[in-house]
Coordinates of C-alpha atoms in Angstrom, one line a residue:
Chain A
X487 CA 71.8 -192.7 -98.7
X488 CA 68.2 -194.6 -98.6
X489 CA 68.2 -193.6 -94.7
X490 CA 68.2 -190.0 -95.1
X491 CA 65.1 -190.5 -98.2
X492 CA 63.3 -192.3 -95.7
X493 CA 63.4 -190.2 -93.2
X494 CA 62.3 -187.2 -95.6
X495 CA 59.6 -189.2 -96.7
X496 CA 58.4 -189.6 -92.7
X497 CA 58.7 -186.0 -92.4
X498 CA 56.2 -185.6 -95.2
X499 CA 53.6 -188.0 -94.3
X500 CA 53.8 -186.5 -91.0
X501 CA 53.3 -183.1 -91.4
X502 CA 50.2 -184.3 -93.2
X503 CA 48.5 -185.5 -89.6
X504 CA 49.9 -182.5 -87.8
X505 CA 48.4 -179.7 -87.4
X506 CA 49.2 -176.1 -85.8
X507 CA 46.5 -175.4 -83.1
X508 CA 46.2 -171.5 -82.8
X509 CA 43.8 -168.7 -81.6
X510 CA 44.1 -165.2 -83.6
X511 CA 47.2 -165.9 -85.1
X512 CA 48.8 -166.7 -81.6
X513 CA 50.5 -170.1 -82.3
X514 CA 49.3 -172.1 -79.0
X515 CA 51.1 -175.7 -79.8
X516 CA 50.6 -178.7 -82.0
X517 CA 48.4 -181.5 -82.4
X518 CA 47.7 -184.9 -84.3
X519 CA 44.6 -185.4 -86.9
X520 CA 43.2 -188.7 -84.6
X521 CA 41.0 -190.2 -84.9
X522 CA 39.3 -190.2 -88.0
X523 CA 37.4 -186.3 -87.7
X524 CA 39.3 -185.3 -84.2
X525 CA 42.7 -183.5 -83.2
X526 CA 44.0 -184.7 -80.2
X527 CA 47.1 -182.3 -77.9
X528 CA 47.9 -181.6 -74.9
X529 CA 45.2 -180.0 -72.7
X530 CA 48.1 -176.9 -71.4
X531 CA 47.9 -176.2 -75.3
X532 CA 43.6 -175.7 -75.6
X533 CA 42.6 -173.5 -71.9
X534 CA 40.0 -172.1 -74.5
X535 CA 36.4 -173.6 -75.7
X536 CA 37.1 -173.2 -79.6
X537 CA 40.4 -172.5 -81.3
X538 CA 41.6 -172.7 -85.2
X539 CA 43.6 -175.1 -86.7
X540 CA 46.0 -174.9 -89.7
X541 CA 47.0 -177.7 -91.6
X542 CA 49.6 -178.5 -93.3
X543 CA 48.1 -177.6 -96.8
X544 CA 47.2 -174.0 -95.4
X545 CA 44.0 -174.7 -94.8
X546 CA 42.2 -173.3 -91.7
X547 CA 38.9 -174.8 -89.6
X548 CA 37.2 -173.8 -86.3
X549 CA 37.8 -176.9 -84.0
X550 CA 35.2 -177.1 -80.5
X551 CA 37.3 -178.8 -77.6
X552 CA 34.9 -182.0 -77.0
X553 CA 36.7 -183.0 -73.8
X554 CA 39.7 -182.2 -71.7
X555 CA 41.7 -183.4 -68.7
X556 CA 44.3 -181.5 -67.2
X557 CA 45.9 -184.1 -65.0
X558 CA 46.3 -186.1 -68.1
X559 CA 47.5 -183.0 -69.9
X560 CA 45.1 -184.1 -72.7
X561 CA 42.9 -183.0 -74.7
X562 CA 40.0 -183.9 -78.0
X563 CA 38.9 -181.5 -80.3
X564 CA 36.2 -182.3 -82.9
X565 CA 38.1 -181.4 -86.5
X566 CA 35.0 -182.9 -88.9
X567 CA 36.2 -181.9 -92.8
X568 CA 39.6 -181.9 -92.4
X569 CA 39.6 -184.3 -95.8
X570 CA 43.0 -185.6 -94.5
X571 CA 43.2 -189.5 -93.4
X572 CA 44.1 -189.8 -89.7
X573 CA 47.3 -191.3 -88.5
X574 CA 48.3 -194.5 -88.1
X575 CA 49.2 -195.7 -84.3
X576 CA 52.3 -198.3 -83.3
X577 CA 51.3 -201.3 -81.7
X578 CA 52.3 -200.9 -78.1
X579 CA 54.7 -203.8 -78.0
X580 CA 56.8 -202.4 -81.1
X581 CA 58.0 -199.5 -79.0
X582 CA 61.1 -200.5 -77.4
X583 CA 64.3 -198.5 -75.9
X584 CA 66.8 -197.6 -78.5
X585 CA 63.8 -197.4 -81.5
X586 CA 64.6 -194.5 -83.8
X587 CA 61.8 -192.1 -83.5
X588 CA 60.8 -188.7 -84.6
X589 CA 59.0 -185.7 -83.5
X590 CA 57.4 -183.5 -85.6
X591 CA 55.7 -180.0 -84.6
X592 CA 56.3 -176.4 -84.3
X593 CA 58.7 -175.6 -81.9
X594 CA 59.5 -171.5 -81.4
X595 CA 56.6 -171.3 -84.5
X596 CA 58.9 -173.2 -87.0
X597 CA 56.3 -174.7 -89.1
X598 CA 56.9 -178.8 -89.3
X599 CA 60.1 -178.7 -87.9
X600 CA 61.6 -182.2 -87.4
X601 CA 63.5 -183.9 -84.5
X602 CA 65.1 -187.3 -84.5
X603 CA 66.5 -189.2 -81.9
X604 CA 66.2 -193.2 -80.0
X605 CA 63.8 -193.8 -77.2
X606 CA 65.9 -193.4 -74.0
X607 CA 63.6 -194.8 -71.8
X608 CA 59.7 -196.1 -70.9
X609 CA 58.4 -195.5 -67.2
X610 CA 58.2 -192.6 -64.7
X611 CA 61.2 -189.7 -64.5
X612 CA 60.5 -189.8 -60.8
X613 CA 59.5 -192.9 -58.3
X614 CA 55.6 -193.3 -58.4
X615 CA 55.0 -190.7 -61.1
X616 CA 53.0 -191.3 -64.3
X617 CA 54.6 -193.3 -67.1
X618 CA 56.1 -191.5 -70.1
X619 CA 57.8 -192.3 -73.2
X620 CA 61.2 -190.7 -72.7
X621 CA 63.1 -189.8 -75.8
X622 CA 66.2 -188.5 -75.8
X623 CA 65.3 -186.1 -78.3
X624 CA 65.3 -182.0 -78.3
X625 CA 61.9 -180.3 -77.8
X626 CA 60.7 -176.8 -77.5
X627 CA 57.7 -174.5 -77.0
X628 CA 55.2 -175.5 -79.8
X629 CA 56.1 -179.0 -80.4
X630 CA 53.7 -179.9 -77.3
X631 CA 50.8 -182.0 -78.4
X632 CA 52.3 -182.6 -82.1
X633 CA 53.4 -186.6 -82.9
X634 CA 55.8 -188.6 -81.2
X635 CA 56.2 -191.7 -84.5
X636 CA 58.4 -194.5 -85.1
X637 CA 60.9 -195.3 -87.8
X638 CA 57.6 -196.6 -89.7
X639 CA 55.8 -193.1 -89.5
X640 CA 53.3 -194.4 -87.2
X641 CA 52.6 -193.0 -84.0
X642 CA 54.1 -194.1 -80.4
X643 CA 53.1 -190.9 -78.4
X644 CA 52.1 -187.0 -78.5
X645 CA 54.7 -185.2 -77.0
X646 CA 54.2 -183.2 -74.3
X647 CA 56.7 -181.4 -72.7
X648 CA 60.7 -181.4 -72.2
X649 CA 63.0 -182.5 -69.0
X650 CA 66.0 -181.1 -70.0
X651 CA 67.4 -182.5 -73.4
X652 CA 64.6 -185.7 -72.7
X653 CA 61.2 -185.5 -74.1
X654 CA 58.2 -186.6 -73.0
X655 CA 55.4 -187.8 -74.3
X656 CA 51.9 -189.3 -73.0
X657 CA 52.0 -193.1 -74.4
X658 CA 49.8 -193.3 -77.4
X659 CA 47.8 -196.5 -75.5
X660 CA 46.9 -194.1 -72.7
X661 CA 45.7 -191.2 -75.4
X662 CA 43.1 -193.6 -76.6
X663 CA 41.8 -194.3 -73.5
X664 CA 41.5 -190.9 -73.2
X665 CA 40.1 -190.4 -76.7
X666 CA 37.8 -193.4 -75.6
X667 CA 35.9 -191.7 -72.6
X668 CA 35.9 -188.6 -74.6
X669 CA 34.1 -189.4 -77.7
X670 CA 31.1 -190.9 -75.8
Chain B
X1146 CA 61.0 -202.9 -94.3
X1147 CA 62.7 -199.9 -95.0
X1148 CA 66.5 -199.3 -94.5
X1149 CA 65.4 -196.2 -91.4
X1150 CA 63.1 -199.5 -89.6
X1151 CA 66.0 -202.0 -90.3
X1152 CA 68.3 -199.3 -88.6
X1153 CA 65.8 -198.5 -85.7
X1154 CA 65.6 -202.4 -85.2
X1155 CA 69.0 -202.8 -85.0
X1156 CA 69.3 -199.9 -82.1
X1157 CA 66.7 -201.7 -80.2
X1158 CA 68.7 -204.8 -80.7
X1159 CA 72.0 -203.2 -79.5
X1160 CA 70.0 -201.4 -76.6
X1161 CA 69.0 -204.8 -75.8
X1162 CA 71.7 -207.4 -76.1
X1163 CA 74.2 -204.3 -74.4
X1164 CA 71.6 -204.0 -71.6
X1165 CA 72.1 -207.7 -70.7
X1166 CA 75.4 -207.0 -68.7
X1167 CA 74.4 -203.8 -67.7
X1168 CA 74.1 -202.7 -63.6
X1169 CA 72.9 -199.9 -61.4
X1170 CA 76.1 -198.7 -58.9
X1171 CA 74.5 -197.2 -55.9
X1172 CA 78.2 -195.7 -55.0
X1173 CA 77.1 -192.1 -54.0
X1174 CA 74.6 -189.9 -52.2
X1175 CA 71.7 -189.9 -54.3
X1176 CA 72.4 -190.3 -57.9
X1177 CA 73.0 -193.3 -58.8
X1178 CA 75.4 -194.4 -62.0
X1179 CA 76.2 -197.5 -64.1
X1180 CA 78.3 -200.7 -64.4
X1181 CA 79.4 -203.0 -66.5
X1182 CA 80.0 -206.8 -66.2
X1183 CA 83.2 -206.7 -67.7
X1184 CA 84.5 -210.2 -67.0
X1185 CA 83.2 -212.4 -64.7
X1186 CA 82.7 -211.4 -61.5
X1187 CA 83.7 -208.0 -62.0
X1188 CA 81.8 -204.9 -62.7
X1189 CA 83.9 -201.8 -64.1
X1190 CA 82.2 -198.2 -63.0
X1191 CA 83.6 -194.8 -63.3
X1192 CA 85.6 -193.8 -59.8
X1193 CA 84.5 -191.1 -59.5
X1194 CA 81.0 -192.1 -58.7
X1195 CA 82.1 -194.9 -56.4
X1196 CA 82.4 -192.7 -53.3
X1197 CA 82.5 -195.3 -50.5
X1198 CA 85.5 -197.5 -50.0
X1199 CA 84.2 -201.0 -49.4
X1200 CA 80.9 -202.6 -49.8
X1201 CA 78.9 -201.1 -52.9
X1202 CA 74.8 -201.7 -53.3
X1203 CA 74.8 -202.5 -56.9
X1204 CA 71.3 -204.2 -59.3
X1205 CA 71.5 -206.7 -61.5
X1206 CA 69.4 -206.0 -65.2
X1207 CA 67.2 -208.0 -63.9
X1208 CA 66.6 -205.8 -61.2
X1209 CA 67.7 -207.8 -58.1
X1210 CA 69.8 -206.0 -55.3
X1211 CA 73.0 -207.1 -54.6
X1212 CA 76.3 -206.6 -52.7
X1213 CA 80.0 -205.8 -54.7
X1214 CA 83.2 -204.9 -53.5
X1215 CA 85.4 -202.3 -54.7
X1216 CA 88.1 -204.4 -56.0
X1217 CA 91.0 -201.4 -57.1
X1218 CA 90.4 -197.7 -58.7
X1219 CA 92.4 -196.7 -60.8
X1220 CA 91.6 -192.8 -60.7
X1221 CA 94.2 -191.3 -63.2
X1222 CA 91.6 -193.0 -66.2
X1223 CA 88.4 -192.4 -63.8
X1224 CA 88.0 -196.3 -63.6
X1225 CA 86.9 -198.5 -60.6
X1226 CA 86.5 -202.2 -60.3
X1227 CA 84.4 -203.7 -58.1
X1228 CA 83.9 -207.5 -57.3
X1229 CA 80.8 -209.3 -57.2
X1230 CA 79.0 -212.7 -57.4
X1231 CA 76.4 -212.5 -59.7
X1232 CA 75.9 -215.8 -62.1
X1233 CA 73.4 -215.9 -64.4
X1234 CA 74.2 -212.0 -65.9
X1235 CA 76.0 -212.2 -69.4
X1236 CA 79.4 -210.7 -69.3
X1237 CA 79.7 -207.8 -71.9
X1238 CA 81.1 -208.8 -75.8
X1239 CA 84.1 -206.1 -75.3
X1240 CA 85.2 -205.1 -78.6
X1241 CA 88.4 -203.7 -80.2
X1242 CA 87.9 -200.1 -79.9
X1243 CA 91.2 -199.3 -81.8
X1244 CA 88.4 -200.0 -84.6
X1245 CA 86.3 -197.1 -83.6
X1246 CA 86.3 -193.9 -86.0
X1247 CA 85.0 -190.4 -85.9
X1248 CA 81.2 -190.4 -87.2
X1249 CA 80.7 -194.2 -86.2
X1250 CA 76.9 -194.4 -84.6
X1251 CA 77.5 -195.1 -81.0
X1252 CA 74.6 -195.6 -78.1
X1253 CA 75.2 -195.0 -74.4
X1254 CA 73.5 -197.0 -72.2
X1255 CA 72.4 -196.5 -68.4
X1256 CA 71.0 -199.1 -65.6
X1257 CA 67.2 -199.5 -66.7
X1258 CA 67.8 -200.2 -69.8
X1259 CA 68.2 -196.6 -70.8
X1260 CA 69.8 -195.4 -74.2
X1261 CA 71.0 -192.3 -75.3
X1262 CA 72.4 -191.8 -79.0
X1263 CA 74.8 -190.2 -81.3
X1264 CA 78.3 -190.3 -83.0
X1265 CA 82.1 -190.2 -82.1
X1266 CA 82.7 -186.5 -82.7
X1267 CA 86.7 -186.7 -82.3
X1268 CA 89.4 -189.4 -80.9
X1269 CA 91.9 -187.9 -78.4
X1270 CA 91.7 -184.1 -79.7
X1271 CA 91.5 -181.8 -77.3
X1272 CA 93.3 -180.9 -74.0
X1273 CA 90.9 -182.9 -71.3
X1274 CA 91.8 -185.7 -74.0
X1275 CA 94.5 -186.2 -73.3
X1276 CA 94.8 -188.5 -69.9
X1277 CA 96.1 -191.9 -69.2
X1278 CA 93.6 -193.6 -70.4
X1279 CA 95.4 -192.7 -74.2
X1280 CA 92.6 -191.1 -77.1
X1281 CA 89.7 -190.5 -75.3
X1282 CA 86.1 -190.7 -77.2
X1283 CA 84.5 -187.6 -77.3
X1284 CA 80.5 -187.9 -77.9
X1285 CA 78.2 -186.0 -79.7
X1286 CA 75.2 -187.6 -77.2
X1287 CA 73.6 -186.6 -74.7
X1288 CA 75.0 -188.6 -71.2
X1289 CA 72.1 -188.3 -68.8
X1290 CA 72.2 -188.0 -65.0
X1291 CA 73.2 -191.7 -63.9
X1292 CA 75.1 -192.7 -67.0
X1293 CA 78.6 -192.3 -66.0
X1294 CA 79.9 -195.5 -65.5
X1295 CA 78.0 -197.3 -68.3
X1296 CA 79.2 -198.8 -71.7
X1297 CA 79.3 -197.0 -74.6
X1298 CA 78.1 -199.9 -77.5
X1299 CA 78.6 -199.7 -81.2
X1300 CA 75.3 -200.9 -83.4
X1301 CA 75.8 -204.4 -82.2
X1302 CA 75.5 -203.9 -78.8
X1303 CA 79.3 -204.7 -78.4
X1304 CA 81.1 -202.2 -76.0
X1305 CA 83.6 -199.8 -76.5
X1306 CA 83.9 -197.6 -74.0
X1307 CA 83.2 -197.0 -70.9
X1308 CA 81.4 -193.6 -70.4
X1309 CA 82.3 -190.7 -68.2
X1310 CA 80.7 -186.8 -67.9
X1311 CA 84.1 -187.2 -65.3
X1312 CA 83.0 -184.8 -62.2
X1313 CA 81.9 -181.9 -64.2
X1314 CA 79.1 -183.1 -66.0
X1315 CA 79.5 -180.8 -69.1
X1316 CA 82.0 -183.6 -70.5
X1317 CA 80.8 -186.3 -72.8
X1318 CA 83.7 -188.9 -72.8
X1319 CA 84.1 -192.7 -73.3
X1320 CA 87.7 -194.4 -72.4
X1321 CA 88.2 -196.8 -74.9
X1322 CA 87.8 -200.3 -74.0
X1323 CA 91.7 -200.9 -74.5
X1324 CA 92.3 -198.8 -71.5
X1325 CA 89.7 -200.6 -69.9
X1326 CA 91.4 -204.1 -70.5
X1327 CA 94.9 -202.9 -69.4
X1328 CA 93.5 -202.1 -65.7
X1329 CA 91.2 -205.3 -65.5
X1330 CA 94.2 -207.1 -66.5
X1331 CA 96.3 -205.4 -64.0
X1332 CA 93.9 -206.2 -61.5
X1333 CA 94.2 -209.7 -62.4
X1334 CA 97.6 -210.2 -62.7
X1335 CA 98.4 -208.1 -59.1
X1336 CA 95.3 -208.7 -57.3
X1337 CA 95.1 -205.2 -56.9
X1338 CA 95.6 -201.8 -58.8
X1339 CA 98.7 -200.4 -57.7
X1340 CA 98.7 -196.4 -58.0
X1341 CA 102.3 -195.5 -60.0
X1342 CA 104.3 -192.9 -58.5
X1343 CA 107.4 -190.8 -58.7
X1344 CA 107.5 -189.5 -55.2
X1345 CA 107.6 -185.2 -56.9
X1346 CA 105.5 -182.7 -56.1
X1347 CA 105.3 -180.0 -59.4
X1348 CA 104.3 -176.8 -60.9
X1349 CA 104.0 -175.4 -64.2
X1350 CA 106.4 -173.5 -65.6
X1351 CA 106.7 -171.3 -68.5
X1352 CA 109.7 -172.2 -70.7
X1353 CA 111.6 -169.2 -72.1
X1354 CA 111.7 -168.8 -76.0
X1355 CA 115.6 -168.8 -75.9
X1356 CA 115.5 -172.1 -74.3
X1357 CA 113.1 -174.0 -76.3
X1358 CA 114.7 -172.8 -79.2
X1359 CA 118.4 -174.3 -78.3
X1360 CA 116.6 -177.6 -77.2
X1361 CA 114.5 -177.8 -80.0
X1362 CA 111.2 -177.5 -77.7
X1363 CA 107.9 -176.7 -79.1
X1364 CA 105.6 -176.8 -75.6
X1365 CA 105.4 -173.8 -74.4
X1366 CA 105.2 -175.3 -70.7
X1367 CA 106.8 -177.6 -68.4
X1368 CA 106.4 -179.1 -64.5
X1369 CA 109.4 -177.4 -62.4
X1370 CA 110.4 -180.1 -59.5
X1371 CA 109.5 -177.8 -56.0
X1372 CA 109.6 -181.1 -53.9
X1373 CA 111.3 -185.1 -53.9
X1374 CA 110.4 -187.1 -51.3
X1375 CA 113.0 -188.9 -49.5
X1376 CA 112.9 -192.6 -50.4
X1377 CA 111.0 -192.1 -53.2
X1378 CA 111.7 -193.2 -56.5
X1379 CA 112.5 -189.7 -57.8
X1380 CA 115.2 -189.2 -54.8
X1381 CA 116.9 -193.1 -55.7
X1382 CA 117.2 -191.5 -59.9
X1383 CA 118.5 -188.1 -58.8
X1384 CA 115.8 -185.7 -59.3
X1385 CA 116.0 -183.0 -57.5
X1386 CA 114.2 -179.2 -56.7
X1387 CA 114.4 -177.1 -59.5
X1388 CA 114.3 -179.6 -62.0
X1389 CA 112.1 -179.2 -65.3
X1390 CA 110.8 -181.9 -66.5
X1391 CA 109.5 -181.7 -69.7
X1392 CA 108.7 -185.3 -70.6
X1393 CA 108.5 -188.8 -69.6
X1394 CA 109.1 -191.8 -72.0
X1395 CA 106.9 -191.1 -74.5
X1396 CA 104.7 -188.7 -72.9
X1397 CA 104.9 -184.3 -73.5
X1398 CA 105.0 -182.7 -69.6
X1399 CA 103.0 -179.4 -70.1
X1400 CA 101.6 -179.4 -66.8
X1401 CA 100.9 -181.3 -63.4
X1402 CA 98.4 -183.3 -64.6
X1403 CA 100.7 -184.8 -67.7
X1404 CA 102.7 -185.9 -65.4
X1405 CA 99.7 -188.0 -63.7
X1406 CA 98.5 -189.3 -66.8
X1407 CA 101.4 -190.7 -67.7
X1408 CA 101.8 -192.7 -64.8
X1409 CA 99.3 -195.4 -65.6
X1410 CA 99.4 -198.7 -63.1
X1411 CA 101.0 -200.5 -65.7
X1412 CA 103.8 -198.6 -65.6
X1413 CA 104.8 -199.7 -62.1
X1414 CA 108.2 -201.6 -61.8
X1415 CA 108.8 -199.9 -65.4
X1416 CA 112.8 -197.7 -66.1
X1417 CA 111.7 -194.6 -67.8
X1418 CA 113.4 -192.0 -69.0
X1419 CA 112.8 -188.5 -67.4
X1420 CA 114.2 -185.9 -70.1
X1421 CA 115.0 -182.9 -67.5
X1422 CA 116.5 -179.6 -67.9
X1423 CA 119.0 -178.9 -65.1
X1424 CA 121.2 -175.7 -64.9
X1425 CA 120.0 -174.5 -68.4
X1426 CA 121.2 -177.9 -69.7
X1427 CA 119.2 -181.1 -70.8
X1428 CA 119.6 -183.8 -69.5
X1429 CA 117.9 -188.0 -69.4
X1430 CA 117.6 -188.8 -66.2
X1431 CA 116.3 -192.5 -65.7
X1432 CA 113.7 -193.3 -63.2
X1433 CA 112.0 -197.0 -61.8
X1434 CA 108.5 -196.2 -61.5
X1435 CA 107.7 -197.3 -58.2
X1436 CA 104.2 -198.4 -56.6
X1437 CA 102.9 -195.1 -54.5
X1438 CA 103.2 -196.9 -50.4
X1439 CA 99.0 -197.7 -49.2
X1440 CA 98.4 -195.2 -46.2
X1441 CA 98.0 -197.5 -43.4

């Protein structure tokens, strides 16, 4: 069935913008090559100033956390020779509830492991909490910070931690504001 | 556009046009659940998250608070109806959901919108799915807290079930939208929802090889008769204590709740046929369903 091509051909492309973030062989999460020369993940993944990242072809760099923010749970590390072409991001207004979306990360230290699954939902979990994009879609330890991506492979939100059998991930439009005020 | 965006398009689409008649039911202490505007001016629920008897805080999709009414329950299929005026909200496409097969894509939808996925993973297999309501769906999806109550939707957006974790929460189970129908319909036709009843309290009982075997049984288990109230529908056919009943029309009597299921409010008014085994010896013993009397 084309479907099931398609979605082995997003799977590919990307595991080619993720990357495993780790520090002496202790697998610490996941991350997305953006923007061009940077990682971005979750800031509970990085509590360290320098870690290493693996990418997908095996290849291993030192990466210097250039900013982080715990309350946003977000964090930018300078990546400069990766070689790879950064992701591509959705448009905000193409992410609507019942989009096929997929994850892709690490989770338990499988390398590039795949989840698939609809967004459930786009607002807080609890009244007056901080927006998410909810996908009703199975996480684990190690996917955090690794690529929450649309049906067209590019990228709706980094996903950041599970509620349940939800995820959540930080809204790709609020992790280049972030990426913004980081860069300077 | 390749066939996995036409596909994710179409899901939004569903979410979307299904969301249209979909409501919040504020019906119990602090989780809410969903509704759906099944015809107009009334929104179907599941019971048993519709815990208050009369007036029901319910929210339109377009997120305006409004009053309903709980206009009949019918609690044997975990259905409740409740009455409201709310113009301007699309009433749901219902479609035939004798259509639905095992591994169709199906989407359950909450009050928001919110949408979970996943398939049909059998049609009426199973013990629990068995009930009134005829083949249950069972889901491979993931119903989240507030769901129950809210239509299950094929991939476009036209519903086919109404979905229920039922009060456990470990089940994932739509009743089909036939079974649906018949109640609305009942309520229409009636006014009300009238709860069938045979007037017998039961317990299981554990039929004996040698007596299956010379009445060609092959359940293992039937309800033993251990009460008949007077005046009740079971007294004017005959049935009395110590009677085992082992089916009704159509329906297999393994246990009590058989018996429950199988009095749907349609059947009210309905001569069935009671096969009982009296003294050793079978026997048809034909009952008038009767309405159950409203406590007053």
């Amino acid at each position: 069935m084309d479907t099931l091509i398609d979605i082995a051909e997003l799977a590919d492309d990307l595991r080619r913008v993720t990357v495993e973030v780790t520090d002496a062989d202790e697998l610490l999460g996941s991350g997305l090559l953006w923007p061009p020369g940077h990682v971005v993940t979750n800031a509970h993944v990085v509590r360290r100033p320098e870690v290493t990242l693996r990418l997908s072809d095996g290849r291993s760099l030192r990466a210097r956390v250039r900013a982080r923010d715990a309350d946003a749970d977000l964090a930018l590390l300078s990546a400069p020779g990766s070689g790879v072409p950064a992701a591509t991001l959705a448009e905000a207004d193409t992410v609507r509830v019942g989009s096929f979306v997929v994850a892709v990360g690490h989770p338990l230290g499988v390398r590039g492991a795949l989840s698939t699954g609809i967004i459930c939902a786009i607002g807080p979990i609890d009244r007056g909490g901080r927006s998410w994009i909810q996908a009703d879609l199975h996480l684990a330890p190690g996917n955090s910070g690794g690529p929450l991506a649309d049906a067209g492979g590019r990228i709706v939100g980094l996903n950041s931690r599970a509620a349940g059998p939800l995820a959540l991930a930080v809204p790709m439009e609020q992790v280049a504001r972030f990426v913004r005020a980081g860069r300077v | 556009m390749n066939g996995l965006q036409s596909l994710s398009n179409d899901l939004a689409a569903a979410v979307d046009r299904g969301g249209r008649s979909v409501f919040g039911v504020n019906g119990r202490a602090r989780l809410g659940s969903t509704g759906v505007h099944w015809r107009q001016g009334l929104v179907v629920t599941a019971d048993h998250t519709v815990q208050v008897d009369e007036e029901v805080a319910i929210t339109r999709p377009d997120g305006r608070s409004l009053a309903a009414r709980v206009a009949g329950r019918d609690p044997t299929i975990d259905i409740a109806v409740l009455k409201v005026d709310a113009p301007g909200v699309e009433v749901a496409d219902v479609a035939d959901s004798d259509a639905v097969r095992v591994g169709h894509i199906v989407l359950a939808l909450g009050s928001g919108p919110r949408a979970s996925w996943g398939v049909v993973s059998s049609i009426g297999e199973g013990r629990r799915a068995r009930s009134a309501a005829g083949d249950l769906f069972h889901l491979d999806l993931t119903l989240y807290p507030g769901f129950s109550g809210g239509p299950l939707v094929d991939v476009q957006g036209r519903v086919i079930g109404i979905n229920t974790s039922g009060s456990s929460r470990h089940w994932q189970l739509a009743i089909p939208a036939a079974a649906v129908n018949r109640v609305v319909d009942e309520l229409l036709r009636r006014g009300r929802i009238p709860r069938a009843y045979l007037g017998v309290s039961t317990q299981p009982v554990r039929l004996p090889e040698a007596l299956r075997q010379k009445l060609n049984l092959d359940q293992p288990t039937a309800v033993i008769v251990v009460e008949v109230q007077s005046g009740s529908p079971a007294a004017a056919a005959g049935l009395s204590i110590g009677d085992v009943i082992v089916s009704l029309g159509a329906t297999r009597i393994t246990d009590p709740t058989d018996l429950k299921s199988a009095l749907r409010p349609d059947k009210v008014g309905e001569s069935i046929t009671a096969s009982v085994v009296r003294g050793g010896e079978p026997r048809d013993v034909p009952v008038t369903v009767g309405e159950r009397p409203r406590r007053t």
